[in-house]
Short mmCIF file of C-alpha atoms in Angstrom, two decimals:
data_model
loop_
_atom_site.label_atom_id
_atom_site.label_comp_id
_atom_site.label_asym_id
_atom_site.label_seq_id
_atom_site.Cartn_x
_atom_site.Cartn_y
_atom_site.Cartn_z
CA MET K 89 0.01 0.01 0.00
CA PRO K 90 1.11 3.60 -0.54
CA ARG K 91 3.07 5.30 2.18
CA PRO K 92 1.50 8.02 4.29
CA GLY K 93 2.18 11.59 3.43
CA LEU K 94 3.03 12.72 -0.07
CA PRO K 95 5.32 11.27 -2.80
CA LYS K 96 8.26 13.29 -3.96
CA LEU K 97 7.62 12.68 -7.63
CA ILE K 98 4.45 11.87 -9.64
CA ALA K 99 4.41 10.46 -13.11
CA THR K 100 1.39 9.71 -15.25
CA ASP K 101 0.78 8.11 -18.58
CA LEU K 102 -1.26 10.26 -21.01
CA ASP K 103 -3.46 8.43 -23.55
CA GLY K 104 -6.01 6.24 -21.85
CA THR K 105 -4.97 7.47 -18.42
CA LEU K 106 -4.88 11.30 -18.19
CA VAL K 107 -6.27 12.05 -21.60
CA ARG K 108 -9.96 11.24 -22.20
CA SER K 109 -11.39 9.21 -24.98
CA ASP K 110 -12.25 12.42 -26.92
CA GLU K 111 -8.49 13.33 -26.80
CA THR K 112 -9.01 16.13 -24.32
CA VAL K 113 -7.76 16.89 -20.86
CA SER K 114 -10.29 18.60 -18.54
CA ALA K 115 -9.72 21.99 -16.93
CA TYR K 116 -10.20 20.24 -13.57
CA THR K 117 -7.26 17.87 -14.29
CA HIS K 118 -4.94 20.79 -15.33
CA GLU K 119 -5.98 22.61 -12.11
CA VAL K 120 -5.22 19.65 -9.91
CA LEU K 121 -1.80 19.07 -11.55
CA ASP K 122 -1.03 22.74 -10.99
CA ARG K 123 -1.81 22.23 -7.28
CA VAL K 124 0.48 19.22 -7.22
CA ARG K 125 3.35 21.39 -8.50
CA ALA K 126 2.44 24.15 -6.05
CA ALA K 127 2.83 21.55 -3.29
CA GLY K 128 6.40 21.14 -4.42
CA ILE K 129 5.99 17.75 -6.15
CA PRO K 130 7.45 17.54 -9.67
CA VAL K 131 5.18 16.16 -12.35
CA VAL K 132 6.30 13.87 -15.18
CA GLY K 133 4.33 12.97 -18.29
CA ALA K 134 5.38 9.43 -19.25
CA THR K 135 4.09 8.56 -22.71
CA GLY K 136 4.63 6.35 -25.69
CA ARG K 137 4.29 9.38 -27.91
CA GLY K 138 7.42 10.27 -29.82
CA PRO K 139 9.16 13.67 -29.82
CA ARG K 140 7.36 14.61 -33.07
CA LEU K 141 4.30 14.99 -30.78
CA ALA K 142 6.05 17.16 -28.13
CA GLU K 143 3.77 20.19 -28.61
CA LEU K 144 0.64 18.12 -28.25
CA THR K 145 2.14 16.41 -25.20
CA ARG K 146 3.07 19.65 -23.51
CA ASN K 147 -0.50 20.92 -24.10
CA ASP K 148 -2.02 17.75 -22.53
CA ILE K 149 0.12 17.97 -19.42
CA ARG K 150 1.02 21.65 -19.02
CA ALA K 151 2.23 21.17 -15.45
CA ALA K 152 4.91 18.71 -16.44
CA ASP K 153 8.45 19.51 -15.26
CA PHE K 154 9.83 16.56 -17.30
CA LEU K 155 8.61 14.45 -20.22
CA VAL K 156 9.49 10.79 -20.71
CA MET K 157 8.54 10.18 -24.34
CA ALA K 158 8.83 7.40 -26.95
CA GLY K 159 8.19 4.78 -24.19
CA GLY K 160 11.36 5.93 -22.36
CA GLY K 161 13.71 6.62 -25.24
CA ARG K 162 13.46 10.42 -25.04
CA VAL K 163 13.66 12.30 -21.75
CA VAL K 164 13.18 16.08 -21.68
CA ASP K 165 13.79 18.53 -18.85
CA GLN K 166 11.31 21.39 -19.16
CA THR K 167 12.44 23.37 -16.12
CA ASP K 168 15.17 25.28 -17.80
CA PRO K 169 14.05 28.90 -18.54
CA ALA K 170 16.11 28.83 -21.77
CA GLY K 171 14.00 26.09 -23.17
CA PRO K 172 13.57 22.21 -23.05
CA VAL K 173 16.77 20.20 -22.55
CA VAL K 174 17.04 16.73 -23.92
CA LEU K 175 18.54 14.45 -21.27
CA LEU K 176 18.26 11.12 -23.19
CA ASP K 177 17.83 10.23 -26.84
CA GLU K 178 18.01 6.51 -27.62
CA ARG K 179 17.65 5.05 -31.18
CA LEU K 180 17.29 1.54 -32.64
CA SER K 181 19.49 0.45 -35.48
CA GLY K 182 17.54 0.02 -38.73
CA GLY K 183 19.63 -3.08 -39.48
CA LYS K 184 18.84 -4.67 -36.05
CA LEU K 185 15.15 -3.83 -36.61
CA ALA K 186 15.19 -5.53 -39.99
CA GLU K 187 16.61 -8.73 -38.51
CA LEU K 188 14.17 -8.91 -35.64
CA LEU K 189 11.18 -8.25 -37.91
CA LEU K 190 12.17 -11.24 -39.99
CA ALA K 191 12.45 -13.38 -36.89
CA VAL K 192 8.99 -12.41 -35.79
CA GLU K 193 7.50 -12.82 -39.24
CA ALA K 194 8.96 -16.36 -39.29
CA GLU K 195 6.63 -17.10 -36.43
CA VAL K 196 3.45 -15.14 -37.24
CA GLY K 197 3.57 -14.41 -40.99
CA PRO K 198 3.74 -10.96 -42.71
CA LEU K 199 3.64 -7.86 -40.51
CA THR K 200 2.40 -4.35 -41.17
CA VAL K 201 5.30 -2.14 -40.02
CA MET K 202 5.65 1.51 -39.47
CA VAL K 203 8.66 3.35 -38.14
CA GLU K 204 9.11 6.58 -36.26
CA ALA K 205 12.32 8.12 -37.45
CA LEU K 206 11.86 11.91 -37.37
CA ASP K 207 11.51 14.15 -34.32
CA SER K 208 10.44 17.35 -36.15
CA PRO K 209 6.94 18.61 -35.17
CA ASN K 210 4.11 16.45 -36.46
CA ALA K 211 6.55 14.43 -38.67
CA PRO K 212 4.86 11.40 -40.25
CA LEU K 213 5.47 7.78 -39.52
CA TRP K 214 6.80 5.80 -42.50
CA GLY K 215 5.87 2.37 -43.68
CA ASP K 216 2.93 0.12 -44.58
CA PHE K 217 -0.53 1.66 -44.71
CA ASP K 218 -2.88 0.04 -42.27
CA LEU K 219 -6.60 0.90 -42.05
CA THR K 220 -6.57 0.29 -38.33
CA TRP K 221 -4.03 2.97 -37.61
CA PRO K 222 -5.94 5.81 -35.89
CA TYR K 223 -3.75 8.73 -37.18
CA PRO K 224 -3.54 8.47 -40.96
CA ASP K 225 -2.90 12.22 -41.33
CA ARG K 226 0.57 11.70 -39.82
CA PHE K 227 1.62 8.80 -42.11
CA GLU K 228 3.72 8.48 -45.27
CA ALA K 229 3.75 5.17 -47.19
CA ARG K 230 7.30 3.92 -47.89
CA ALA K 231 8.90 0.61 -48.67
CA ARG K 232 10.39 -1.25 -45.71
CA LEU K 233 13.90 -1.18 -47.17
CA GLU K 234 13.75 2.56 -47.28
CA CYS K 235 12.28 2.85 -43.77
CA LEU K 236 15.03 0.66 -42.28
CA ASN K 237 17.87 2.60 -43.91
CA THR K 238 18.27 4.70 -40.80
CA ASP K 239 18.20 4.47 -37.04
CA VAL K 240 14.65 4.80 -35.62
CA ILE K 241 13.05 6.14 -32.46
CA LYS K 242 10.76 3.06 -32.44
CA ALA K 243 8.66 0.90 -34.70
CA PHE K 244 5.07 -0.36 -34.69
CA ALA K 245 4.03 -3.74 -35.99
CA ARG K 246 0.74 -5.60 -36.44
CA THR K 247 -0.76 -8.72 -38.00
CA PRO K 248 -4.47 -9.28 -38.38
CA ASP K 249 -3.99 -13.00 -37.66
CA HIS K 250 -3.00 -12.42 -33.99
CA ASP K 251 -4.38 -10.20 -31.25
CA VAL K 252 -1.85 -7.70 -29.99
CA ASP K 253 -1.13 -9.43 -26.62
CA THR K 254 -0.51 -12.78 -28.44
CA LEU K 255 1.77 -11.02 -30.91
CA LEU K 256 3.56 -9.30 -28.06
CA ASP K 257 4.18 -12.64 -26.30
CA THR K 258 5.49 -14.12 -29.49
CA ALA K 259 7.80 -11.20 -30.24
CA ARG K 260 9.23 -11.24 -26.78
CA ARG K 261 9.88 -14.95 -27.07
CA VAL K 262 11.87 -14.66 -30.31
CA VAL K 263 13.58 -11.29 -29.78
CA PRO K 264 16.08 -11.16 -26.90
CA PRO K 265 15.74 -8.11 -24.62
CA GLU K 266 19.31 -7.06 -25.41
CA VAL K 267 18.17 -6.62 -29.08
CA ALA K 268 15.03 -4.57 -28.52
CA SER K 269 12.45 -3.68 -25.84
CA ILE K 270 8.96 -4.70 -27.04
CA THR K 271 5.63 -3.65 -25.54
CA GLN K 272 2.12 -2.52 -26.47
CA ALA K 273 0.19 0.65 -25.63
CA GLY K 274 -3.36 -0.09 -26.64
CA LEU K 275 -3.21 0.87 -30.31
CA GLY K 276 -3.41 -2.70 -31.59
CA PHE K 277 0.26 -2.71 -32.57
CA ILE K 278 3.32 -3.94 -30.70
CA GLU K 279 5.90 -1.14 -30.20
CA ILE K 280 9.56 -1.96 -30.72
CA CYS K 281 12.00 0.31 -28.86
CA PRO K 282 15.78 0.34 -28.35
CA PRO K 283 17.11 -2.27 -25.99
CA GLY K 284 17.00 -1.36 -22.35
CA VAL K 285 14.42 1.39 -22.97
CA ASP K 286 11.08 1.52 -21.15
CA LYS K 287 9.17 4.08 -19.02
CA ALA K 288 11.02 2.99 -15.89
CA THR K 289 14.45 3.66 -17.36
CA GLY K 290 13.19 7.06 -18.51
CA LEU K 291 11.84 7.88 -15.09
CA ALA K 292 15.11 6.72 -13.50
CA VAL K 293 16.87 9.56 -15.44
CA VAL K 294 14.45 12.09 -13.98
CA ALA K 295 14.71 10.60 -10.51
CA GLN K 296 18.52 10.79 -10.67
CA VAL K 297 18.42 14.46 -11.73
CA LEU K 298 16.09 15.29 -8.82
CA GLY K 299 17.75 13.05 -6.24
CA VAL K 300 14.50 11.09 -5.72
CA ASP K 301 14.43 7.38 -4.67
CA PRO K 302 12.07 5.11 -6.62
CA ALA K 303 10.37 4.39 -3.32
CA GLU K 304 9.17 8.01 -3.25
CA VAL K 305 7.47 7.89 -6.70
CA LEU K 306 3.80 7.64 -7.49
CA VAL K 307 2.75 6.50 -10.95
CA PHE K 308 -0.54 6.16 -13.00
CA GLY K 309 -1.10 4.05 -16.04
CA ASP K 310 -3.37 1.86 -18.10
CA MET K 311 -1.49 -0.32 -20.54
CA PRO K 312 1.35 -2.93 -20.65
CA ASN K 313 3.85 -0.22 -21.52
CA ASP K 314 3.25 1.20 -18.11
CA LEU K 315 4.11 -2.01 -16.25
CA PRO K 316 7.88 -1.28 -16.04
CA MET K 317 7.27 1.94 -14.15
CA PHE K 318 4.75 0.12 -11.95
CA GLU K 319 7.48 -2.31 -11.01
CA TRP K 320 10.03 0.48 -10.46
CA ALA K 321 7.94 3.04 -8.47
CA GLY K 322 7.49 2.21 -4.78
CA TRP K 323 5.33 4.93 -3.24
CA GLY K 324 2.21 3.88 -5.18
CA ARG K 325 1.03 2.34 -8.40
CA VAL K 326 -2.45 3.45 -9.55
CA ALA K 327 -4.41 2.09 -12.52
CA VAL K 328 -7.40 3.79 -14.06
CA SER K 329 -10.43 1.47 -14.08
CA ASN K 330 -10.33 1.14 -17.85
CA ALA K 331 -6.79 -0.23 -17.67
CA HIS K 332 -5.57 -3.52 -19.20
CA PRO K 333 -6.05 -6.47 -16.86
CA LEU K 334 -2.30 -6.89 -16.32
CA VAL K 335 -1.99 -3.28 -15.19
CA ARG K 336 -5.01 -3.58 -12.85
CA ARG K 337 -3.37 -6.62 -11.28
CA ALA K 338 -0.05 -4.83 -10.80
CA ALA K 339 -1.71 -1.77 -9.24
CA ASP K 340 -1.91 -0.92 -5.56
CA GLU K 341 -5.09 0.96 -6.16
CA ILE K 342 -7.69 1.51 -8.88
CA THR K 343 -9.08 5.02 -9.52
CA LEU K 344 -11.91 6.05 -11.82
CA ARG K 345 -11.48 5.70 -15.60
CA ASN K 346 -9.77 8.35 -17.72
CA ASP K 347 -13.08 9.71 -19.00
CA ASP K 348 -14.06 10.47 -15.41
CA ASP K 349 -10.84 12.30 -14.53
CA GLY K 350 -9.61 9.36 -12.42
CA VAL K 351 -6.02 10.65 -12.01
CA ALA K 352 -7.09 14.12 -10.98
CA ILE K 353 -9.67 12.78 -8.52
CA TYR K 354 -7.08 10.55 -6.89
CA LEU K 355 -4.54 13.48 -6.65
CA ASP K 356 -7.21 15.86 -5.39
CA ARG K 357 -7.95 13.48 -2.54
CA LEU K 358 -4.28 12.88 -1.86
CA LEU K 359 -3.63 16.62 -1.58
CA SER K 360 -6.64 17.03 0.68
CA ARG K 361 -5.45 14.46 3.26
#
């Protein structure tokens, strides 16, 4: 169970956790997060979104002192008056990605693959067009060989013949963790990140900068890509009620769903103790 008193660092996932289904964040949530910061507790937005979506991310969690993006591969300090400072920028070799995709396809058949290679604002993903991808306005069709001719921030892969959790289990079985970190964030695609990269490793960078112990960190999440930070944080692990079953089981507590401002309601009550 969470410790009494207040944590020294609070991190929250965005999509499905802080952000509602209509892709908005309520004024109430922004106000509560401002109160968290006013209480002297740094706020971290921990998201699978890549740096190309930094502006959207900052708007969704305006109180954030730090951003852990790309599932942990990009860490940004937003406290410097001169502007954001990148503390970590990890990439995955295109050649390594090509090899692991072949290994997974040998098990499950052809994959739809998209890569995130650019960090300029609203840059498109490259790769195979897939009707299930929810953001077609930020996509550019390209051949796989061209996509993998560079290092990438991360990749997305899907097959209609396997549900995403089954595909994730298979990919993790055939791809060693020292080659890539593989997870899923609720979009129906597995997400392939550089080795040793997850939300916990990104948060660890922030904690080191601030001199905060993991036992003093409170986290919120909803999907399997949040599990590493649930395992890492020790003050409290809170799932929204719409969370994936694995995340609900890993949580110390369950708050209301994202559409009901569950994170803000939990924090409001915490600050009112």
